[in-house]
XYZ file of C-alpha atoms in Angstrom:
343
model
C -21.309 -2.982 16.132
C -24.390 -3.499 18.262
C -27.582 -4.405 16.492
C -31.017 -3.365 17.552
C -33.146 -5.989 19.331
C -36.812 -6.082 18.304
C -39.215 -7.601 20.813
C -42.472 -9.206 19.652
C -45.568 -9.090 21.854
C -47.159 -11.987 20.038
C -45.830 -15.517 20.355
C -46.807 -16.203 16.783
C -43.834 -15.780 14.519
C -44.567 -14.648 11.013
C -42.165 -16.214 8.518
C -40.061 -13.687 6.698
C -40.577 -13.816 2.980
C -37.556 -12.969 0.946
C -37.961 -10.778 -2.037
C -36.968 -12.790 -5.111
C -35.948 -9.619 -6.921
C -33.584 -8.687 -4.069
C -32.026 -12.134 -4.214
C -31.585 -11.819 -7.958
C -30.026 -8.378 -7.498
C -27.568 -9.692 -4.890
C -26.649 -12.638 -7.110
C -26.395 -10.334 -10.080
C -24.150 -7.954 -8.132
C -21.797 -10.773 -7.178
C -21.775 -12.112 -10.733
C -21.168 -8.614 -12.021
C -18.171 -8.185 -9.703
C -16.733 -11.547 -10.769
C -17.272 -10.792 -14.458
C -15.708 -7.371 -14.187
C -12.740 -8.799 -12.297
C -12.333 -11.380 -15.076
C -12.577 -8.616 -17.660
C -9.983 -6.497 -15.842
C -7.548 -9.374 -15.386
C -8.235 -10.766 -18.855
C -7.767 -7.364 -20.466
C -4.497 -6.932 -18.610
C -3.279 -10.323 -19.800
C -4.360 -9.485 -23.358
C -2.480 -6.187 -23.297
C 0.590 -7.899 -21.900
C 0.369 -10.581 -24.560
C -0.178 -8.061 -27.337
C 2.286 -5.387 -26.319
C 4.427 -7.104 -23.711
C 6.988 -8.435 -26.122
C 7.342 -5.051 -27.815
C 7.553 -3.155 -24.523
C 10.015 -5.526 -22.917
C 12.054 -5.537 -26.141
C 12.525 -1.771 -25.902
C 13.230 -1.935 -22.171
C 15.581 -4.858 -22.697
C 17.473 -2.792 -25.265
C 17.941 -0.094 -22.633
C 18.844 -2.693 -20.002
C 21.199 -4.386 -22.427
C 22.846 -1.083 -23.308
C 23.317 -0.204 -19.654
C 23.473 -3.766 -18.343
C 27.250 -3.875 -18.348
C 27.310 -0.640 -16.374
C 25.003 -1.952 -13.635
C 26.734 -5.329 -13.575
C 30.096 -3.596 -13.212
C 28.789 -1.491 -10.316
C 27.400 -4.559 -8.581
C 30.678 -6.424 -9.157
C 32.538 -3.633 -7.370
C 30.098 -3.758 -4.462
C 30.239 -7.549 -4.339
C 34.040 -7.627 -4.268
C 34.186 -4.944 -1.599
C 31.801 -6.901 0.654
C 33.171 -10.331 -0.240
C 33.134 -12.543 2.821
C 30.610 -10.225 4.516
C 27.450 -11.258 2.659
C 25.347 -11.054 5.803
C 26.277 -7.410 6.360
C 25.703 -6.728 2.661
C 22.221 -8.250 2.854
C 21.298 -6.146 5.882
C 22.633 -3.006 4.209
C 20.559 -3.648 1.098
C 17.371 -5.172 2.503
C 17.199 -3.101 5.675
C 19.167 0.161 5.489
C 18.266 1.201 1.916
C 14.467 0.712 2.315
C 14.519 2.428 5.717
C 16.476 5.332 4.199
C 13.907 5.598 1.396
C 11.074 5.570 3.937
C 12.537 8.195 6.269
C 13.950 10.324 3.475
C 10.497 10.768 1.944
C 8.709 11.058 5.291
C 11.039 13.658 6.790
C 10.220 15.935 3.856
C 6.497 15.269 4.258
C 6.586 15.782 8.030
C 8.298 19.137 7.523
C 5.377 20.181 5.338
C 2.815 18.708 7.766
C 4.412 20.382 10.771
C 4.969 23.858 9.279
C 2.038 23.985 6.866
C 4.466 25.222 4.225
C 5.294 25.563 1.400
C 1.958 26.416 -0.141
C 2.783 24.837 -3.497
C 2.630 21.444 -1.709
C -0.089 22.056 0.905
C -2.502 23.218 -1.801
C -2.666 19.573 -2.915
C -3.959 18.378 0.474
C -6.841 15.920 0.017
C -8.731 16.678 3.237
C -8.216 20.423 3.101
C -9.440 21.136 6.624
C -7.251 18.526 8.357
C -3.595 18.523 9.529
C -3.174 22.194 8.756
C -0.773 22.033 10.492
C -0.548 18.601 12.104
C -0.894 18.169 15.876
C 2.756 18.008 17.109
C 1.939 15.807 20.122
C 0.074 13.342 17.945
C 2.896 13.403 15.387
C 5.594 12.683 17.974
C 3.616 9.728 19.306
C 3.210 8.325 15.792
C 6.924 8.716 15.011
C 7.893 7.005 18.271
C 5.588 4.072 17.522
C 6.929 3.705 13.973
C 10.561 3.739 15.148
C 9.802 1.062 17.760
C 7.985 -1.049 15.163
C 10.931 -0.837 12.799
C 13.597 -1.550 15.416
C 11.901 -4.382 17.276
C 9.676 -5.938 14.585
C 10.753 -4.990 11.048
C 14.476 -5.489 11.604
C 14.126 -8.946 13.262
C 11.767 -10.020 10.450
C 14.405 -9.058 7.873
C 16.898 -11.166 9.852
C 14.512 -14.132 9.550
C 14.219 -13.483 5.803
C 18.021 -13.521 5.545
C 18.226 -16.848 7.395
C 15.601 -18.482 5.165
C 17.034 -17.111 1.913
C 20.623 -18.044 2.781
C 19.520 -21.552 3.736
C 18.301 -22.019 0.147
C 21.099 -20.262 -1.712
C 23.036 -17.017 -1.906
C 20.871 -13.947 -2.596
C 24.043 -11.856 -2.834
C 25.426 -13.704 -5.853
C 27.934 -12.034 -8.196
C 25.553 -11.894 -11.181
C 22.533 -9.606 -11.396
C 19.213 -11.124 -12.501
C 18.106 -10.610 -16.088
C 15.719 -7.792 -16.854
C 12.835 -10.174 -17.555
C 13.342 -12.111 -14.327
C 13.489 -8.925 -12.276
C 10.305 -7.642 -13.920
C 8.431 -10.892 -13.324
C 9.533 -11.089 -9.696
C 8.376 -7.530 -9.013
C 4.988 -8.334 -10.582
C 4.678 -11.502 -8.492
C 5.489 -9.594 -5.299
C 2.907 -6.921 -6.114
C 0.126 -9.478 -6.696
C 1.044 -11.444 -3.572
C 1.080 -8.257 -1.497
C -2.382 -7.348 -2.781
C -3.762 -10.753 -1.795
C -2.207 -10.914 1.664
C -2.767 -7.263 2.555
C -6.395 -7.175 1.422
C -7.515 -10.199 3.413
C -5.409 -9.511 6.508
C -6.622 -5.902 6.452
C -10.262 -6.965 6.230
C -9.661 -9.436 9.038
C -8.409 -6.639 11.290
C -11.622 -4.747 10.539
C -13.660 -7.547 12.111
C -15.350 -6.088 15.209
C -13.678 -8.648 17.485
C -10.225 -7.531 16.312
C -10.684 -3.921 15.273
C -11.017 -2.331 18.703
C -8.018 -4.249 20.087
C -5.609 -3.889 17.173
C -6.534 -1.909 14.053
C -8.266 1.000 15.780
C -4.846 2.423 16.628
C -4.024 2.894 12.948
C -7.402 4.541 12.329
C -6.831 7.201 14.973
C -5.725 9.170 11.921
C -8.875 9.766 9.861
C -6.746 12.107 7.758
C -3.484 10.173 7.388
C 0.056 11.443 6.830
C 2.967 9.541 5.333
C 4.614 8.252 8.500
C 1.290 6.827 9.701
C 1.677 4.064 7.098
C 3.634 2.067 9.719
C 1.787 3.403 12.765
C 0.105 0.220 13.961
C -0.299 -2.273 16.762
C 2.633 -4.760 16.793
C 0.448 -7.704 15.719
C -0.972 -5.752 12.802
C 2.507 -4.558 11.869
C 3.670 -8.171 11.593
C 0.687 -9.657 9.757
C -0.572 -6.789 7.616
C 2.319 -4.365 7.127
C 5.435 -6.519 6.960
C 4.474 -10.056 5.960
C 2.692 -9.193 2.668
C 5.717 -7.189 1.507
C 8.486 -9.431 2.835
C 7.267 -12.846 1.766
C 7.531 -12.482 -2.041
C 11.331 -12.317 -2.361
C 11.664 -15.095 0.232
C 9.427 -17.440 -1.791
C 11.242 -16.634 -5.030
C 14.758 -16.604 -3.580
C 15.276 -13.207 -5.178
C 18.629 -11.552 -5.685
C 19.473 -8.881 -3.120
C 19.159 -6.108 -5.710
C 15.606 -7.161 -6.602
C 14.749 -7.570 -2.915
C 16.116 -4.131 -2.059
C 14.270 -2.483 -4.930
C 10.975 -4.170 -3.987
C 11.213 -3.351 -0.267
C 12.067 0.284 -0.983
C 9.269 0.554 -3.548
C 6.753 -0.973 -1.122
C 7.661 1.494 1.643
C 7.592 4.535 -0.644
C 4.301 3.344 -2.147
C 2.580 3.024 1.234
C 3.993 6.412 2.208
C 2.385 7.985 -0.859
C -0.911 6.190 -0.127
C -0.977 7.736 3.362
C 0.662 11.106 2.654
C -2.584 13.107 2.403
C -1.444 15.043 -0.675
C -2.519 14.304 -4.236
C 0.641 15.598 -5.848
C 1.230 15.951 -9.597
C 2.842 13.021 -11.433
C 2.678 10.689 -8.410
C 0.278 7.767 -7.835
C -3.102 8.841 -6.499
C -3.556 8.456 -2.709
C -7.314 9.096 -2.934
C -8.163 5.387 -2.668
C -6.563 4.744 0.730
C -7.214 8.242 2.045
C -10.924 7.515 1.610
C -10.470 4.291 3.573
C -9.159 6.272 6.539
C -12.045 8.694 6.223
C -14.836 6.091 6.001
C -13.251 2.899 7.456
C -15.342 0.347 5.549
C -14.215 0.903 1.966
C -11.043 0.272 -0.066
C -9.150 -2.398 1.852
C -6.594 -3.324 -0.802
C -3.560 -1.816 -2.495
C -4.267 -2.185 -6.200
C -8.070 -2.114 -5.919
C -8.674 -5.331 -7.877
C -9.930 -7.332 -4.894
C -12.034 -4.406 -3.721
C -13.711 -4.443 -7.102
C -14.194 -8.198 -6.924
C -15.735 -8.119 -3.431
C -17.645 -4.853 -3.892
C -15.798 -3.102 -1.077
C -15.351 0.015 -3.199
C -19.032 0.450 -4.117
C -19.599 3.572 -2.008
C -16.231 5.021 -2.958
C -17.176 4.917 -6.643
C -20.126 7.221 -5.940
C -17.938 9.996 -4.548
C -15.912 12.914 -5.857
C -12.865 11.206 -4.374
C -13.316 8.437 -6.932
C -13.466 11.000 -9.731
C -10.210 12.446 -8.403
C -8.587 9.016 -8.149
C -6.355 9.457 -11.175
C -2.824 10.476 -12.065
C -2.626 14.262 -11.827
C -0.906 15.531 -14.971
C -1.368 19.260 -14.370
C -0.462 21.727 -11.627
C -4.089 22.467 -10.733
C -5.167 20.625 -7.547
C -7.970 18.174 -8.175
C -9.895 19.646 -5.235
C -10.214 22.737 -7.447
C -10.892 21.084 -10.811
C -13.233 18.465 -9.263
C -14.557 20.185 -6.123
C -16.777 18.588 -3.526
C -20.471 19.478 -3.758
C -21.440 22.386 -1.503
C -22.484 21.409 1.990
C -26.164 21.706 2.767
C -27.002 24.460 5.241
C -29.323 23.161 7.939
């Protein structure tokens, strides 16, 4: 962004006096963000400590009751692919997540392209956009995503396989315990939030934005497939690395890795889909980022709260709508935007 240059006719420079109250407000705002982040994280830890054992006990009972079933299914798969662990890893860590991504996005693109059925399009967040989507723009996005997956995502999964196999066998005959799987998924989610938030903010730096990230922001009203529509460098550092690295660090079992990769791809699809559908996570947070560019850089929103990069978002109707929709009434109807001023 170009700043305005102010020229002074006088050679005498008047020292700028800083307003002490403004400094106190800035310091107070930072302290407030840190304190609230501590409260959020501390409250989460307290809830986990208080109810975690009870919750995991009930879930463990279910897992224990069905554990033999899942272990038996994995044993059959393992025996069938015995001696072909590399192919098994690619099938689980590459094919299954890609199938989840394209399965969900083909359905969404059908809705975007046709503008039907109405019982889905009525949940569109930006009601005046992509109704229907520009077919030329859509084809270009799909082509870019396919190329990114074939020539970047797939080779990166191959690297993950090489690293994980050098440290052990992620396709072992025994499934991980319920608790281990739960902890690994939580670790991957936190690590993704950290890496995605800071890499995403980095790509918004003026020196990088116009060369790399601007491509992704061609869609001010995103659709699901646009989640992987990005410059190759951004796709490596901001899309793939934050999601891939967790299981590699932990040496996760293939089943955990597959589940996490598929969940990450479906989650980013929902965040970009443009529809606030009932009983699904709210996409309002990231949809607003595409609309305004300089807000909501993260996935979970914790780091945005800490750094104050959601301050403007919290003043909007979109923030009021950023919740799990538990009814069939679109939130654009129950929490409508204020009427536009007529000039």
